[in-house]
PDB file of C-alpha atoms in Angstrom:
ATOM      1  CA  MET A   1      -3.534-152.357 155.284  1.00 38.00           C
ATOM      2  CA  SER A   2      -7.015-150.900 155.352  1.00 37.00           C
ATOM      3  CA  HIS A   3      -5.563-147.392 155.084  1.00 35.00           C
ATOM      4  CA  ARG A   4      -3.739-148.244 151.858  1.00 35.00           C
ATOM      5  CA  PHE A   5      -6.831-149.929 150.437  1.00 32.00           C
ATOM      6  CA  LEU A   6      -8.944-146.798 150.998  1.00 32.00           C
ATOM      7  CA  ILE A   7      -6.361-144.574 149.329  1.00 34.00           C
ATOM      8  CA  GLY A   8      -6.155-146.944 146.365  1.00 35.00           C
ATOM      9  CA  LEU A   9      -9.950-147.052 146.057  1.00 35.00           C
ATOM     10  CA  ALA A  10     -10.260-143.287 146.207  1.00 39.00           C
ATOM     11  CA  ALA A  11      -7.564-142.821 143.568  1.00 40.00           C
ATOM     12  CA  GLY A  12      -9.256-145.352 141.280  1.00 41.00           C
ATOM     13  CA  ALA A  13     -12.661-143.718 141.722  1.00 41.00           C
ATOM     14  CA  PHE A  14     -11.179-140.292 141.018  1.00 38.00           C
ATOM     15  CA  ALA A  15      -9.462-141.537 137.851  1.00 42.00           C
ATOM     16  CA  SER A  16     -12.703-143.040 136.531  1.00 41.00           C
ATOM     17  CA  LEU A  17     -14.560-139.757 137.019  1.00 40.00           C
ATOM     18  CA  PHE A  18     -12.171-137.791 134.830  1.00 44.00           C
ATOM     19  CA  ALA A  19     -11.206-140.448 132.330  1.00 47.00           C
ATOM     20  CA  PRO A  20     -11.472-139.659 128.593  1.00 51.00           C
ATOM     21  CA  GLY A  21     -15.110-139.735 127.546  1.00 52.00           C
ATOM     22  CA  ALA A  22     -16.391-138.673 130.962  1.00 48.00           C
ATOM     23  CA  THR A  23     -19.419-136.386 130.687  1.00 54.00           C
ATOM     24  CA  LEU A  24     -18.735-134.182 133.712  1.00 56.00           C
ATOM     25  CA  ALA A  25     -18.070-130.522 132.861  1.00 63.00           C
ATOM     26  CA  GLN A  26     -15.580-128.587 134.920  1.00 66.00           C
ATOM     27  CA  ILE A  27     -15.616-124.846 135.480  1.00 62.00           C
ATOM     28  CA  SER A  28     -12.253-123.131 135.152  1.00 70.00           C
ATOM     29  CA  PRO A  29     -11.317-121.003 138.168  1.00 62.00           C
ATOM     30  CA  ALA A  30     -10.936-118.127 135.698  1.00 66.00           C
ATOM     31  CA  ASP A  31     -14.686-118.340 135.026  1.00 89.00           C
ATOM     32  CA  MET A  32     -15.649-117.856 138.680  1.00 90.00           C
ATOM     33  CA  ARG A  33     -16.899-114.369 139.570  1.00 90.00           C
ATOM     34  CA  SER A  34     -17.627-112.722 142.897  1.00 92.00           C
ATOM     35  CA  GLY A  35     -18.119-109.278 144.304  1.00 92.00           C
ATOM     36  CA  SER A  36     -18.843-107.275 147.390  1.00 91.00           C
ATOM     37  CA  LEU A  37     -20.640-103.939 147.563  1.00 88.00           C
ATOM     38  CA  ARG A  38     -21.184-101.564 150.446  1.00 88.00           C
ATOM     39  CA  VAL A  39     -24.260 -99.468 149.700  1.00 87.00           C
ATOM     40  CA  LEU A  40     -24.496 -96.314 151.791  1.00 80.00           C
ATOM     41  CA  THR A  41     -28.212 -95.447 151.518  1.00 70.00           C
ATOM     42  CA  GLY A  42     -31.199 -95.557 149.231  1.00 63.00           C
ATOM     43  CA  THR A  43     -33.548 -98.034 147.655  1.00 67.00           C
ATOM     44  CA  ALA A  44     -32.346 -97.858 144.034  1.00 81.00           C
ATOM     45  CA  PRO A  45     -31.027-101.179 142.689  1.00 88.00           C
ATOM     46  CA  VAL A  46     -27.225-101.456 142.483  1.00 91.00           C
ATOM     47  CA  GLU A  47     -25.422-103.244 139.644  1.00 94.00           C
ATOM     48  CA  LEU A  48     -23.695-106.535 140.461  1.00 95.00           C
ATOM     49  CA  LEU A  49     -22.552-107.696 137.005  1.00 94.00           C
ATOM     50  CA  THR A  50     -23.207-107.473 133.276  1.00 96.00           C
ATOM     51  CA  VAL A  51     -23.099-110.974 131.773  1.00 96.00           C
ATOM     52  CA  PRO A  52     -20.342-111.188 129.125  1.00 94.00           C
ATOM     53  CA  ALA A  53     -21.401-111.637 125.480  1.00 94.00           C
ATOM     54  CA  GLY A  54     -21.642-115.250 124.324  1.00 92.00           C
ATOM     55  CA  SER A  55     -22.060-116.652 127.827  1.00 93.00           C
ATOM     56  CA  VAL A  56     -24.484-117.163 130.692  1.00 94.00           C
ATOM     57  CA  PHE A  57     -23.934-116.390 134.358  1.00 94.00           C
ATOM     58  CA  VAL A  58     -25.048-118.723 137.146  1.00 95.00           C
ATOM     59  CA  LEU A  59     -25.452-116.895 140.444  1.00 96.00           C
ATOM     60  CA  THR A  60     -24.642-119.462 143.116  1.00 95.00           C
ATOM     61  CA  ASP A  61     -24.700-117.424 146.336  1.00 95.00           C
ATOM     62  CA  ILE A  62     -25.884-114.063 147.592  1.00 94.00           C
ATOM     63  CA  GLU A  63     -25.461-112.662 151.088  1.00 94.00           C
ATOM     64  CA  TRP A  64     -26.927-109.445 152.533  1.00 90.00           C
ATOM     65  CA  TYR A  65     -26.408-107.751 155.862  1.00 87.00           C
ATOM     66  CA  SER A  66     -27.179-104.425 157.499  1.00 83.00           C
ATOM     67  CA  THR A  67     -26.765-102.747 160.853  1.00 77.00           C
ATOM     68  CA  THR A  68     -29.810-101.916 162.935  1.00 74.00           C
ATOM     69  CA  GLY A  69     -30.634 -99.883 165.989  1.00 70.00           C
ATOM     70  CA  SER A  70     -31.779-100.914 169.425  1.00 66.00           C
ATOM     71  CA  GLY A  71     -35.487-101.746 169.410  1.00 67.00           C
ATOM     72  CA  ASP A  72     -35.785-101.693 165.574  1.00 69.00           C
ATOM     73  CA  ALA A  73     -38.409-103.783 163.815  1.00 70.00           C
ATOM     74  CA  SER A  74     -38.747-103.960 160.067  1.00 74.00           C
ATOM     75  CA  PRO A  75     -39.919-106.073 157.159  1.00 78.00           C
ATOM     76  CA  VAL A  76     -37.136-106.808 154.675  1.00 80.00           C
ATOM     77  CA  SER A  77     -37.409-107.491 150.942  1.00 83.00           C
ATOM     78  CA  LEU A  78     -34.295-108.495 149.007  1.00 88.00           C
ATOM     79  CA  ASN A  79     -34.805-108.280 145.239  1.00 91.00           C
ATOM     80  CA  LEU A  80     -32.691-109.478 142.310  1.00 93.00           C
ATOM     81  CA  TYR A  81     -33.279-108.227 138.766  1.00 96.00           C
ATOM     82  CA  GLY A  82     -32.089-109.070 135.263  1.00 96.00           C
ATOM     83  CA  ASN A  83     -32.434-106.068 132.923  1.00 96.00           C
ATOM     84  CA  GLY A  84     -34.964-104.562 135.341  1.00 93.00           C
ATOM     85  CA  VAL A  85     -37.190-107.681 135.477  1.00 95.00           C
ATOM     86  CA  GLU A  86     -37.527-109.243 138.922  1.00 94.00           C
ATOM     87  CA  ARG A  87     -35.940-112.706 138.952  1.00 94.00           C
ATOM     88  CA  TRP A  88     -35.881-113.465 142.683  1.00 93.00           C
ATOM     89  CA  ARG A  89     -37.219-112.050 145.946  1.00 91.00           C
ATOM     90  CA  ALA A  90     -36.737-113.000 149.569  1.00 88.00           C
ATOM     91  CA  ARG A  91     -38.938-111.488 152.260  1.00 85.00           C
ATOM     92  CA  GLY A  92     -38.650-111.577 155.993  1.00 80.00           C
ATOM     93  CA  GLY A  93     -38.713-109.453 159.072  1.00 74.00           C
ATOM     94  CA  TYR A  94     -36.912-108.922 162.307  1.00 69.00           C
ATOM     95  CA  GLN A  95     -37.386-107.280 165.661  1.00 69.00           C
ATOM     96  CA  LEU A  96     -34.609-106.399 168.080  1.00 66.00           C
ATOM     97  CA  GLY A  97     -35.152-105.708 171.729  1.00 65.00           C
ATOM     98  CA  PRO A  98     -33.371-102.919 173.574  1.00 64.00           C
ATOM     99  CA  THR A  99     -29.643-103.567 173.753  1.00 60.00           C
ATOM    100  CA  THR A 100     -26.780-102.158 175.749  1.00 57.00           C
ATOM    101  CA  SER A 101     -24.030-103.566 173.552  1.00 59.00           C
ATOM    102  CA  PHE A 102     -21.268-101.308 172.302  1.00 59.00           C
ATOM    103  CA  GLY A 103     -21.580-102.525 168.697  1.00 61.00           C
ATOM    104  CA  ALA A 104     -24.594-101.926 166.477  1.00 63.00           C
ATOM    105  CA  PRO A 105     -26.737-105.064 166.071  1.00 69.00           C
ATOM    106  CA  TRP A 106     -27.009-106.393 162.513  1.00 76.00           C
ATOM    107  CA  VAL A 107     -29.260-108.644 160.475  1.00 79.00           C
ATOM    108  CA  GLN A 108     -28.006-111.059 157.831  1.00 84.00           C
ATOM    109  CA  ALA A 109     -29.382-113.369 155.144  1.00 86.00           C
ATOM    110  CA  HIS A 110     -27.492-115.866 152.950  1.00 90.00           C
ATOM    111  CA  PHE A 111     -29.007-117.782 150.028  1.00 92.00           C
ATOM    112  CA  SER A 112     -27.812-120.321 147.460  1.00 91.00           C
ATOM    113  CA  THR A 113     -29.705-119.599 144.252  1.00 91.00           C
ATOM    114  CA  GLY A 114     -28.555-121.274 141.010  1.00 92.00           C
ATOM    115  CA  ILE A 115     -30.325-118.559 138.968  1.00 95.00           C
ATOM    116  CA  VAL A 116     -29.122-118.377 135.333  1.00 95.00           C
ATOM    117  CA  PHE A 117     -28.821-115.007 133.574  1.00 96.00           C
ATOM    118  CA  ASP A 118     -28.471-114.777 129.780  1.00 95.00           C
ATOM    119  CA  SER A 119     -25.781-113.050 127.750  1.00 95.00           C
ATOM    120  CA  GLY A 120     -25.735-109.247 128.050  1.00 96.00           C
ATOM    121  CA  VAL A 121     -28.111-109.098 131.014  1.00 97.00           C
ATOM    122  CA  VAL A 122     -27.396-106.445 133.647  1.00 97.00           C
ATOM    123  CA  ILE A 123     -27.861-108.029 137.094  1.00 97.00           C
ATOM    124  CA  THR A 124     -28.967-105.645 139.852  1.00 95.00           C
ATOM    125  CA  PHE A 125     -29.813-106.051 143.543  1.00 93.00           C
ATOM    126  CA  GLU A 126     -32.087-104.028 145.813  1.00 89.00           C
ATOM    127  CA  SER A 127     -32.654-103.995 149.557  1.00 85.00           C
ATOM    128  CA  ALA A 128     -36.154-102.630 150.070  1.00 77.00           C
ATOM    129  CA  SER A 129     -37.228-102.141 153.672  1.00 68.00           C
ATOM    130  CA  GLN A 130     -37.536 -99.608 156.417  1.00 59.00           C
ATOM    131  CA  LEU A 131     -33.746 -99.909 156.587  1.00 59.00           C
ATOM    132  CA  SER A 132     -33.386 -98.123 153.246  1.00 58.00           C
ATOM    133  CA  ALA A 133     -31.961 -95.068 154.992  1.00 62.00           C
ATOM    134  CA  ARG A 134     -29.150 -97.211 156.410  1.00 71.00           C
ATOM    135  CA  SER A 135     -26.157 -98.768 154.742  1.00 80.00           C
ATOM    136  CA  TYR A 136     -26.032-102.427 153.773  1.00 86.00           C
ATOM    137  CA  SER A 137     -23.581-104.846 152.206  1.00 90.00           C
ATOM    138  CA  VAL A 138     -24.146-107.470 149.546  1.00 92.00           C
ATOM    139  CA  ASN A 139     -21.701-110.248 148.633  1.00 95.00           C
ATOM    140  CA  TRP A 140     -22.279-112.520 145.650  1.00 95.00           C
ATOM    141  CA  SER A 141     -20.565-115.326 143.744  1.00 96.00           C
ATOM    142  CA  GLY A 142     -21.172-117.485 140.693  1.00 95.00           C
ATOM    143  CA  TYR A 143     -19.626-118.551 137.421  1.00 93.00           C
ATOM    144  CA  VAL A 144     -19.668-117.719 133.729  1.00 93.00           C
ATOM    145  CA  ALA A 145     -20.209-120.503 131.172  1.00 90.00           C
ATOM    146  CA  LEU A 146     -19.999-120.188 127.401  1.00 87.00           C
ATOM    147  CA  THR A 147     -23.354-120.467 125.661  1.00 83.00           C
ATOM    148  CA  GLY A 148     -23.922-123.994 124.402  1.00 65.00           C
ATOM    149  CA  THR A 149     -21.973-125.729 127.192  1.00 51.00           C
TER     150      THR A 149
END
């Protein structure tokens, strides 16, 4: 009996959330955006997305990772720009001891941001560190919403 009661309660609560007149906005799966870039070398910012006209883009997550060498130590600065203006920066550092593993060690950072970019803005990302001569990867996700919603 208790199992049926919980199912009935959950169904009723769900129905009240999405009943006519509810104020919750839903994002269509078609409005979700994500990408993954493998950057071979260099410190120049790479383009993630240009925000479509008449909308805003909310960056929800960004993840960065790079391989390192045995005994490496480096400061790391991850930078996010909108039309060339810095909007976000994460700084850190790492130090790896000597390793005998067969695979190259790697460093990783993952952030949830919620940063909003306006219509037409070109969003770029930069990995600035002593690792700039090495390759890195950046994965990102977020959603597009029409202006005024």
